[in-house]
Coordinates of C-alpha atoms and ligand atoms in Angstrom, one line a residue:
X1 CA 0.0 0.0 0.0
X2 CA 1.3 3.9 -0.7
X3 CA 0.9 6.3 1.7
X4 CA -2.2 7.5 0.2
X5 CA -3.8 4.1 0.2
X6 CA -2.7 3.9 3.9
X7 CA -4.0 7.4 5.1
X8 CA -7.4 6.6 3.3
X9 CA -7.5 3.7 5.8
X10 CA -7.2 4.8 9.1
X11 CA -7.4 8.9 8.7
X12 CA -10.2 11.5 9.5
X13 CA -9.4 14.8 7.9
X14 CA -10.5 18.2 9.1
X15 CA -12.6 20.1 7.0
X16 CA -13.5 17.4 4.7
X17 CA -16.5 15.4 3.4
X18 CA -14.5 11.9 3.4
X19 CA -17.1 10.3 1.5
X20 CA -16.2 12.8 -1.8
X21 CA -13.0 14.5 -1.2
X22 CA -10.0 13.7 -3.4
X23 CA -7.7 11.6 -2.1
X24 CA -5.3 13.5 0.2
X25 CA -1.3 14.9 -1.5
X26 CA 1.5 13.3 0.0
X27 CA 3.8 15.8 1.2
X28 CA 7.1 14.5 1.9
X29 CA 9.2 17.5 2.7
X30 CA 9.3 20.7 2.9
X31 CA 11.6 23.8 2.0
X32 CA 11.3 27.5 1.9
X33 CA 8.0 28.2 0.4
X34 CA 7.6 24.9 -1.5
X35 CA 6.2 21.1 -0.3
X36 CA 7.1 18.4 -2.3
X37 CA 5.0 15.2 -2.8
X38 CA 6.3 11.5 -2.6
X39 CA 7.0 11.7 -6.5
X40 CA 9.0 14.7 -6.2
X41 CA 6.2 17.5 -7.3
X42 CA 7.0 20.6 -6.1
X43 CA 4.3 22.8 -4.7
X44 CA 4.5 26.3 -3.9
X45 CA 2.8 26.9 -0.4
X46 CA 0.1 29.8 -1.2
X47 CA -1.6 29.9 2.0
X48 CA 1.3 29.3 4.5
X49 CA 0.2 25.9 5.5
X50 CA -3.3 27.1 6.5
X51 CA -1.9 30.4 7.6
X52 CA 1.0 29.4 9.7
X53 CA 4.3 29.3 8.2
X54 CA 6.2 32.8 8.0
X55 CA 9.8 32.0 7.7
X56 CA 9.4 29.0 5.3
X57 CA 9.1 25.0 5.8
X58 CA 11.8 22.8 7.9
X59 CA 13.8 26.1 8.4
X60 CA 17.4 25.0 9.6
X61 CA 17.6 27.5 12.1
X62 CA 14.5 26.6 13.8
X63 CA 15.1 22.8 13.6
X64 CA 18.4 23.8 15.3
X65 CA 17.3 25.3 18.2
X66 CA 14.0 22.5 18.3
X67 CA 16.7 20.0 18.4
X68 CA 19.2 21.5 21.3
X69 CA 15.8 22.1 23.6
X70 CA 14.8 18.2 22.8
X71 CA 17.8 16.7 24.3
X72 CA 18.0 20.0 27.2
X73 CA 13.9 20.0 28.4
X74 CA 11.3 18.4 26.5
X75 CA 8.6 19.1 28.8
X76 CA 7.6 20.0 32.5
X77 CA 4.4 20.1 34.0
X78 CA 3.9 24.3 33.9
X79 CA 1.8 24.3 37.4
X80 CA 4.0 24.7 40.2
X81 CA 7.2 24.8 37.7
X82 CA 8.7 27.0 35.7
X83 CA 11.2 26.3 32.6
X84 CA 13.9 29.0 30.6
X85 CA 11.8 28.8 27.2
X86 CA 8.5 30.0 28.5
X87 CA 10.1 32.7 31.0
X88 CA 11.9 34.0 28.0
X89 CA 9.5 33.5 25.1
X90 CA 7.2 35.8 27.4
X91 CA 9.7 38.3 27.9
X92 CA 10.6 38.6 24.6
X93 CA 6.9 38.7 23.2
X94 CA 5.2 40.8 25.5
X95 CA 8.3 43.8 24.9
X96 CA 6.8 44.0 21.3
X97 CA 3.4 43.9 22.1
X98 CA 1.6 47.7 23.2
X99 CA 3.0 47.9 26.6
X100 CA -0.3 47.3 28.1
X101 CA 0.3 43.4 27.7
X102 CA 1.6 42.0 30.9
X103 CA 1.4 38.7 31.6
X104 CA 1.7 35.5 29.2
X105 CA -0.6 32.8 29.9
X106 CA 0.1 29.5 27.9
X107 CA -1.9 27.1 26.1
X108 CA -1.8 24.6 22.6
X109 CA -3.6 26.3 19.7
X110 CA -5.4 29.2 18.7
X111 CA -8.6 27.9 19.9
X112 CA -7.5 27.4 22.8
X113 CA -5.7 31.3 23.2
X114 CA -9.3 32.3 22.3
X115 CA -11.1 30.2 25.0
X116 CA -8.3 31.1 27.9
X117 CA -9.4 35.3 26.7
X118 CA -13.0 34.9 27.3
X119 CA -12.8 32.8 30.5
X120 CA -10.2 35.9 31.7
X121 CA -13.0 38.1 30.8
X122 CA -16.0 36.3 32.0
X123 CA -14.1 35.6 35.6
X124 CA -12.5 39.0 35.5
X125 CA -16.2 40.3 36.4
X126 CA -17.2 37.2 38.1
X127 CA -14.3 37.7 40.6
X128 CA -15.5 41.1 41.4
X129 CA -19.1 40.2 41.8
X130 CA -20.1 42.2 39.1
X131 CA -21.2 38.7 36.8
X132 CA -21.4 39.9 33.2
X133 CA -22.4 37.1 30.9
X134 CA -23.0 38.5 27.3
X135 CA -20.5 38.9 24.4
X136 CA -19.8 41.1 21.5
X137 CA -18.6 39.7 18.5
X138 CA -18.3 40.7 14.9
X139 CA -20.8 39.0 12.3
X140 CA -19.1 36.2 10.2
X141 CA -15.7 36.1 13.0
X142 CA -14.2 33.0 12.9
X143 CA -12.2 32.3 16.4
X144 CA -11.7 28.4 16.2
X145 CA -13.7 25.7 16.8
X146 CA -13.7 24.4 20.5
X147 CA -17.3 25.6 22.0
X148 CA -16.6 29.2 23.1
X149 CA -14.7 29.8 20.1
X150 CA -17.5 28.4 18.3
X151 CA -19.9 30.8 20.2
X152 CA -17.9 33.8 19.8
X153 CA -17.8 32.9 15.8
X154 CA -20.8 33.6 13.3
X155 CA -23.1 31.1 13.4
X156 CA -22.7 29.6 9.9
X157 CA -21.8 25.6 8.1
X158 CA -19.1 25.3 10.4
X159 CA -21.6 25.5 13.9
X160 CA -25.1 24.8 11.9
X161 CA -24.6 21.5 14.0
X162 CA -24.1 22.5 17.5
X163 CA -26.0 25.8 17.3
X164 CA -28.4 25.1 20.0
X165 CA -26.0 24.6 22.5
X166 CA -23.7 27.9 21.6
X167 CA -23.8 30.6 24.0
X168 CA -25.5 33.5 23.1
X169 CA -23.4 36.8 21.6
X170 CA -24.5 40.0 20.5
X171 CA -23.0 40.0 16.7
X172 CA -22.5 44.0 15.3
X173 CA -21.4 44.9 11.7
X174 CA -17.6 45.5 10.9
X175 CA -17.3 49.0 11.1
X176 CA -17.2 51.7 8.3
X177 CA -17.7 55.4 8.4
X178 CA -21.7 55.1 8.1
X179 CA -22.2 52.7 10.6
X180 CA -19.5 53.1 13.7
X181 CA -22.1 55.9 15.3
X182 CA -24.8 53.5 14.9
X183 CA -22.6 50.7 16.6
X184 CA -20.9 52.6 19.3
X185 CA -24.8 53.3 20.4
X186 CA -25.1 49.7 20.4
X187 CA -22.0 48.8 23.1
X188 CA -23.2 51.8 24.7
X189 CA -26.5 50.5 25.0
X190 CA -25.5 46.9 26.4
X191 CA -22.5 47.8 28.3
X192 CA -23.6 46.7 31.5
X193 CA -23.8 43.3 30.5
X194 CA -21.2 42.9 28.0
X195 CA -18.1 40.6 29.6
X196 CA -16.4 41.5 26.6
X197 CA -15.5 42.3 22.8
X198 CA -13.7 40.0 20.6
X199 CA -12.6 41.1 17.3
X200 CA -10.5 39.8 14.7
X201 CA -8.1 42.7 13.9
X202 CA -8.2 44.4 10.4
X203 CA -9.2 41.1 8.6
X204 CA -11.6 38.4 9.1
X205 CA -10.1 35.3 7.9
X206 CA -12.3 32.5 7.4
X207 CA -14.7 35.3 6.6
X208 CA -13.2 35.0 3.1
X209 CA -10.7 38.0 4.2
X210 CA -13.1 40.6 4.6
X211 CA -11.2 43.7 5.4
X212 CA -11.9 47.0 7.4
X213 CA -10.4 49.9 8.4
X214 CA -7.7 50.4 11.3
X215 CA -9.7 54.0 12.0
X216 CA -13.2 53.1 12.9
X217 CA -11.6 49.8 15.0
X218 CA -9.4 52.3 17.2
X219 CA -12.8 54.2 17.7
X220 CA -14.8 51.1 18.8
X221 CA -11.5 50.0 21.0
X222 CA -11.8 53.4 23.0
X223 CA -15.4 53.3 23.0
X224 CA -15.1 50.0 24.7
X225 CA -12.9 51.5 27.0
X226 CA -14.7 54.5 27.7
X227 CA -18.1 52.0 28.3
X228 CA -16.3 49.6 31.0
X229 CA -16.1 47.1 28.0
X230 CA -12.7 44.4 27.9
X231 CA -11.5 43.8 24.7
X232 CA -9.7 40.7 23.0
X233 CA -8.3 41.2 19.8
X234 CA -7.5 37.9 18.2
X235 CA -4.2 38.0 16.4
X236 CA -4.0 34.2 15.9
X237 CA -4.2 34.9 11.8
X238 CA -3.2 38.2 11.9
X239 CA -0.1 38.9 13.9
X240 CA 3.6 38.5 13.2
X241 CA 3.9 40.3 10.1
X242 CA 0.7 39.3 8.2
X243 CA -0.9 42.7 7.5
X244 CA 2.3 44.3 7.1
X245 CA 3.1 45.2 10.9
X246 CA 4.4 43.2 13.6
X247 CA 1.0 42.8 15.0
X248 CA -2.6 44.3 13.3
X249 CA -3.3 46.4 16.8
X250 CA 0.0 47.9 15.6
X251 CA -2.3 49.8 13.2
X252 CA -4.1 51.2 15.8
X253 CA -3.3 53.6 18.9
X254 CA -5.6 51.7 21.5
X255 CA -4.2 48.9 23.3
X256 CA -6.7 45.8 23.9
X257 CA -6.8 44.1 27.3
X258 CA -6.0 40.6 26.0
X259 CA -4.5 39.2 22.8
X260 CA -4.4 36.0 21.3
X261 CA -1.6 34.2 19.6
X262 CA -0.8 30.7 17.7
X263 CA -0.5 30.1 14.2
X264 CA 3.4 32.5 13.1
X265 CA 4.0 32.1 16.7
X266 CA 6.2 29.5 16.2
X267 CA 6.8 29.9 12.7
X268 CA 4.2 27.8 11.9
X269 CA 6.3 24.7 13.5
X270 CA 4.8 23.5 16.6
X271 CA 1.3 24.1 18.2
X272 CA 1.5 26.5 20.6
X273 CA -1.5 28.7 21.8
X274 CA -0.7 32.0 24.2
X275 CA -3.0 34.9 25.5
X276 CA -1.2 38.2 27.0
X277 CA -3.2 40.6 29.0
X278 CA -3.1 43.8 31.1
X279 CA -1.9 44.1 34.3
X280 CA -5.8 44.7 35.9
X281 CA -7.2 41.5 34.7
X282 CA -4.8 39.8 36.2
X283 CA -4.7 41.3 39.5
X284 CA -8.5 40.4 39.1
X285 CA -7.3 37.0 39.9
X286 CA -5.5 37.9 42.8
X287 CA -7.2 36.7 45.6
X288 CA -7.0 34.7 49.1
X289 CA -10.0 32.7 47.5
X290 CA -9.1 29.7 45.7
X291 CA -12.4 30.2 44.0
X292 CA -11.0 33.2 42.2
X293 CA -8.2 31.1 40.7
X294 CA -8.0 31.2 36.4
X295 CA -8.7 27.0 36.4
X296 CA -7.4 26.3 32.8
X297 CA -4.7 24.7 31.9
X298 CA -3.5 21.9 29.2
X299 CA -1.2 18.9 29.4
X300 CA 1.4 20.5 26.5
X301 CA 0.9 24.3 28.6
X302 CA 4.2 26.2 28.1
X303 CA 5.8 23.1 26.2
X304 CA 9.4 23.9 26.3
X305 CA 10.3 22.9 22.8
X306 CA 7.6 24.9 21.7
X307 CA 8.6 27.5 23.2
X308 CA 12.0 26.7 21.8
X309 CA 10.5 26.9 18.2
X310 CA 8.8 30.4 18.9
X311 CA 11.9 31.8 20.5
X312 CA 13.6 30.9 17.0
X313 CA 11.3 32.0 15.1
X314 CA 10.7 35.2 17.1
X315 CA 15.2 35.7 16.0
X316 CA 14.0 35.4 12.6
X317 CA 11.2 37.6 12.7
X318 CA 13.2 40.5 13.7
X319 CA 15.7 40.1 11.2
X320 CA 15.4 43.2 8.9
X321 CA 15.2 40.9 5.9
X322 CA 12.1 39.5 7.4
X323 CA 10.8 43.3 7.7
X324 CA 12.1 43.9 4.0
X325 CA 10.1 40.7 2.5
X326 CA 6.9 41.6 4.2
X327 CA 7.2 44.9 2.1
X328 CA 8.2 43.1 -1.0
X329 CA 5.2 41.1 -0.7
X330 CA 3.2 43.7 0.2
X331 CA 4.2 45.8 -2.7
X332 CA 4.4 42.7 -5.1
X333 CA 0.4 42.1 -4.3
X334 CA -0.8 45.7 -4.8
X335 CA 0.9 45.7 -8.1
X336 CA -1.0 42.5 -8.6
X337 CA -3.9 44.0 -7.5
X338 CA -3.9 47.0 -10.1
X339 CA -3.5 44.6 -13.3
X340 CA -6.1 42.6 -12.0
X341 CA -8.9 44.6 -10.5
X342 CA -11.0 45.4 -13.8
X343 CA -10.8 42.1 -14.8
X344 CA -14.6 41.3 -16.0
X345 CA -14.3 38.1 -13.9
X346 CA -13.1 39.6 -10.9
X347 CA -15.4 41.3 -8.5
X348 CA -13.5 42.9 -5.9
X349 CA -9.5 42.6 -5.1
X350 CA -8.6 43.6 -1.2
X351 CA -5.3 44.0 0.1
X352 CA -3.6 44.0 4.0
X353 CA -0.1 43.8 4.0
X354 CA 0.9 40.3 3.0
X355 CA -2.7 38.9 2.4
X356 CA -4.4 39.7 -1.0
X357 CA -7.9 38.3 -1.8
X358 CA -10.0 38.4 -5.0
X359 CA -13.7 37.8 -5.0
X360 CA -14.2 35.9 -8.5
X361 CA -17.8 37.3 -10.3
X362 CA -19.6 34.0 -10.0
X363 CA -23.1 35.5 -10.9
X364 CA -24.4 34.2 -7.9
X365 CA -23.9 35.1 -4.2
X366 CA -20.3 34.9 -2.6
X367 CA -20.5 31.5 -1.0
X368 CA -18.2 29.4 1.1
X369 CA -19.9 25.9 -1.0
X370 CA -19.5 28.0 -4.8
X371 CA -18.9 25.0 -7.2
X372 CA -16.3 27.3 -8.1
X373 CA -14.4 26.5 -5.6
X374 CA -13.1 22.8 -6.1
X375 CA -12.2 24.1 -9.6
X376 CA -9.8 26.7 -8.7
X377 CA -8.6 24.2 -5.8
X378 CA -7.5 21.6 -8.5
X379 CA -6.9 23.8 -11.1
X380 CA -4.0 25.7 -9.0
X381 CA -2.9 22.1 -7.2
X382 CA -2.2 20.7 -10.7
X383 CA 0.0 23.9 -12.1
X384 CA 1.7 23.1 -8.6
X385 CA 0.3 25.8 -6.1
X386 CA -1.9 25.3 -2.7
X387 CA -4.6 28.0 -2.8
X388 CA -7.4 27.1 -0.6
X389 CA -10.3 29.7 -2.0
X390 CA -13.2 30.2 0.3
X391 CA -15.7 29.7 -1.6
X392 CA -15.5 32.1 -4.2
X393 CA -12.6 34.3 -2.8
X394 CA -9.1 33.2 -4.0
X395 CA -6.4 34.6 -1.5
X396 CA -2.8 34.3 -1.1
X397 CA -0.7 34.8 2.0
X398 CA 2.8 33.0 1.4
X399 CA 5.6 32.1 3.9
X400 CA 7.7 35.2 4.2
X401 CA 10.6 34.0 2.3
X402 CA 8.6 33.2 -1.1
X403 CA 10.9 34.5 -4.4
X404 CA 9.6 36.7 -6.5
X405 CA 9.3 34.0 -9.0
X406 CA 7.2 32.0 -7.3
X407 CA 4.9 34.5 -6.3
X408 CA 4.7 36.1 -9.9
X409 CA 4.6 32.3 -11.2
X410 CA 1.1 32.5 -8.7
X411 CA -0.2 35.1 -10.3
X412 CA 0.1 34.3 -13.5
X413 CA -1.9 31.4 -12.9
X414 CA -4.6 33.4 -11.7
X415 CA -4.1 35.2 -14.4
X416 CA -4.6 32.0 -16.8
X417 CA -7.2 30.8 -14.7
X418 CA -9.2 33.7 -15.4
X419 CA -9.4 33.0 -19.2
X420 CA -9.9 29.6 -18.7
X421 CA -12.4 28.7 -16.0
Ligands
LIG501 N1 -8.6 32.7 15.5 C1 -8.5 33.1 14.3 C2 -8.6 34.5 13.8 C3 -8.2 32.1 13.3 O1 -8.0 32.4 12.0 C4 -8.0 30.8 13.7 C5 -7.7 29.6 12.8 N2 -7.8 29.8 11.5 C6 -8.3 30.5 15.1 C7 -8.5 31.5 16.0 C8 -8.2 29.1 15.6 O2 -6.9 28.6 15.6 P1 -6.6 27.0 15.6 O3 -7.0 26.5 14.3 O4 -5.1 27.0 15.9 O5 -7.4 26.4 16.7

């Protein structure tokens, strides 16, 4: 039996309707911005291996340091001990964060990062014995898929399943210059039960990278401030480097309470989830109660070769060629974006830093199930490029380290592919 053959046997894939979904690529290794399959096919990575990978695959510095910490620590329980990884990995993130990020709290995923924010929020008021119980969220967020991430994302295909038992959230509009009166009326209205507002800085993903301005987010961020209201951004997608910053709040003067992180955390190497917050929610915690006590934690908290592979990746990242791509790919895309935009097939074409997305004119609605989709999926695969459009939206947000002829040989696909689909 191949690998394929094997997989087919005893795997579950995410996302995927086993019964009709193609059989899975074997990817057999992996450098720079490319994957190659067991017959030697070379791929070029479009979407960063679903978002994470910002320095490129198997990255010899990375694997490096992975490998000293493997035979130093490989793990510790993280209650009651500490290890040098996680101490450091916290110092060094949270002096690059806005300086009202304090404290590091560790978990596995992004998911998880998202779920550890809202319980801080939730018991923050619960610990004073002010209980507030109601969230606000963005319409069409996507913050994972555990159950309070599920709850604090859009109710859509993803949840249709398990909607009856998601918590209940107040959803509000993204933001633009007609409508941020309107919703700072409605946080005003609510605040005294709103735990909370979780937002998806700049971009919303899974959305199909819907995009809004920096501007009207500072204004709702102060005008949660203002209202008594915590705020989490959620930087799992967005931060190190993607929208052409170090982090998206860098686009914006006021600071959120809590941040989440995964995905570029670790270059994309390792799972590793972590939420910062300000000094006041944790002191919220502070307490000769045991009841007021933060109870979450995971097996793999604060897992020291994760950690490891952050800290790596965190050297590369402030490298000044790391800096100096993101702009190349920045400016590479909005040139992109100019040839393409009155393209009769092409709808609209958005930009943030490193992530460009084009809505392709379907005639229908923009739909996450479009037919179109599986088309462009296999049409890119076979020319040797992973684009995973959402529905109708192709986007492209490569490792870092992508040459500019692989990211104009991108292009020029979509290009091709607009003539001939
Ligand atoms: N938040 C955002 C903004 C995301 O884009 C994602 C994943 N795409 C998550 C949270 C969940 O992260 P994970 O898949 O690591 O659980």
């Amino acid at each position: 039996m191949n690998l394929v053959e094997r997989d087919l046997k005893v795997i579950w894939h995410p996302y995927t309707q086993m019964q009709t979904a193609k059989p899975p690529v074997p990817i057999v290794r992996g450098e720079g911005a490319c994957l190659y399959d067991e017959d030697g096919k070379k791929y070029i990575d479009g979407v960063s291996s679903w978002w994470v990978n910002i320095h490129g695959h198997s990255h010899p510095y990375i694997a490096k340091k992975v490998a000293e910490q493997l035979t130093q620590l490989e793990h510790v329980i993280f209650a009651g001990f500490t290890h040098p990884t996680a101490v450091e990995l916290a110092e060094r993130l949270l002096a690059i964060l806005p300086n009202n990020q304090q404290k590091a709290f560790y978990s596995d995923n992004g998911s998880t990062a998202v779920e550890v924010a809202i319980k801080m929020c939730l018991q923050y008021w619960n610990n004073q014995d002010k209980p507030r119980t109601k969230i606000l969220a963005f319409k069409n967020a996507y913050h994972g898929d555990t159950f309070g991430a599920m709850a604090v994302s859009g109710r859509s295909a993803f949840t249709a399943a398990f909607d009856s038992l998601l918590f209940e959230v107040e959803f509000i509009d993204l933001p633009n210059q007609s409508n941020i009166q309107n919703l700072k009326s409605q946080i005003s209205n609510l605040k005294s039960q709103l735990a909370c507002f979780i937002f998806e800085p700049l971009v919303q993903g899974s959305a199909g990278m819907l995009m809004y301005k920096a501007e009207y987010l500072n204004e709702l961020v102060a005008h949660c401030r203002k209202e008594g209201v915590l705020t989490i951004a959620d930087e799992v997608f967005t931060g190190f480097g993607r929208t052409g910053k170090r982090f998206a709040c860098d686009h914006i003067t006021e600071q959120p309470d809590i941040m989440c992180f995964s995905k570029g955390l670790t270059g994309g190497t390792m799972a590793l989830g972590l939420t910062t917050c300000t000094q006041q929610i944790f002191d919220a915690f502070l307490s000769d109660d045991r009841l007021k006590t933060l109870f979450h934690g995971h097996s793999f908290t604060a897992n020291p070769v994760a950690c490891s592979a952050a800290l790596a990746s965190m050297d590369l990242f402030l490298e000044t060629s790391t800096a100096e791509n993101i702009k190349r790919i920045a400016n590479s895309h909005s040139q992109f974006a100019l040839k393409i935009k009155d393209h009769p097939k092409i709808k609209t074409v958005r930009q943030t830093g490193t992530i460009i997305a084009m809505e392709w004119e379907t005639g229908d609605n923009t739909s996450y199930f479009s037919s179109l989709r599986d088309k462009l999926y296999h049409y890119f695969l076979s020319a040797g490029i992973i684009l995973r459009p959402l529905g109708n939206i192709i986007y492209i947000l490569p490792p870092y380290c992508i040459t500019n002829a692989d990211l104009n040989y991108i292009y020029s696909k979509i290009e091709q592919a607009l003539e001939e689909i």
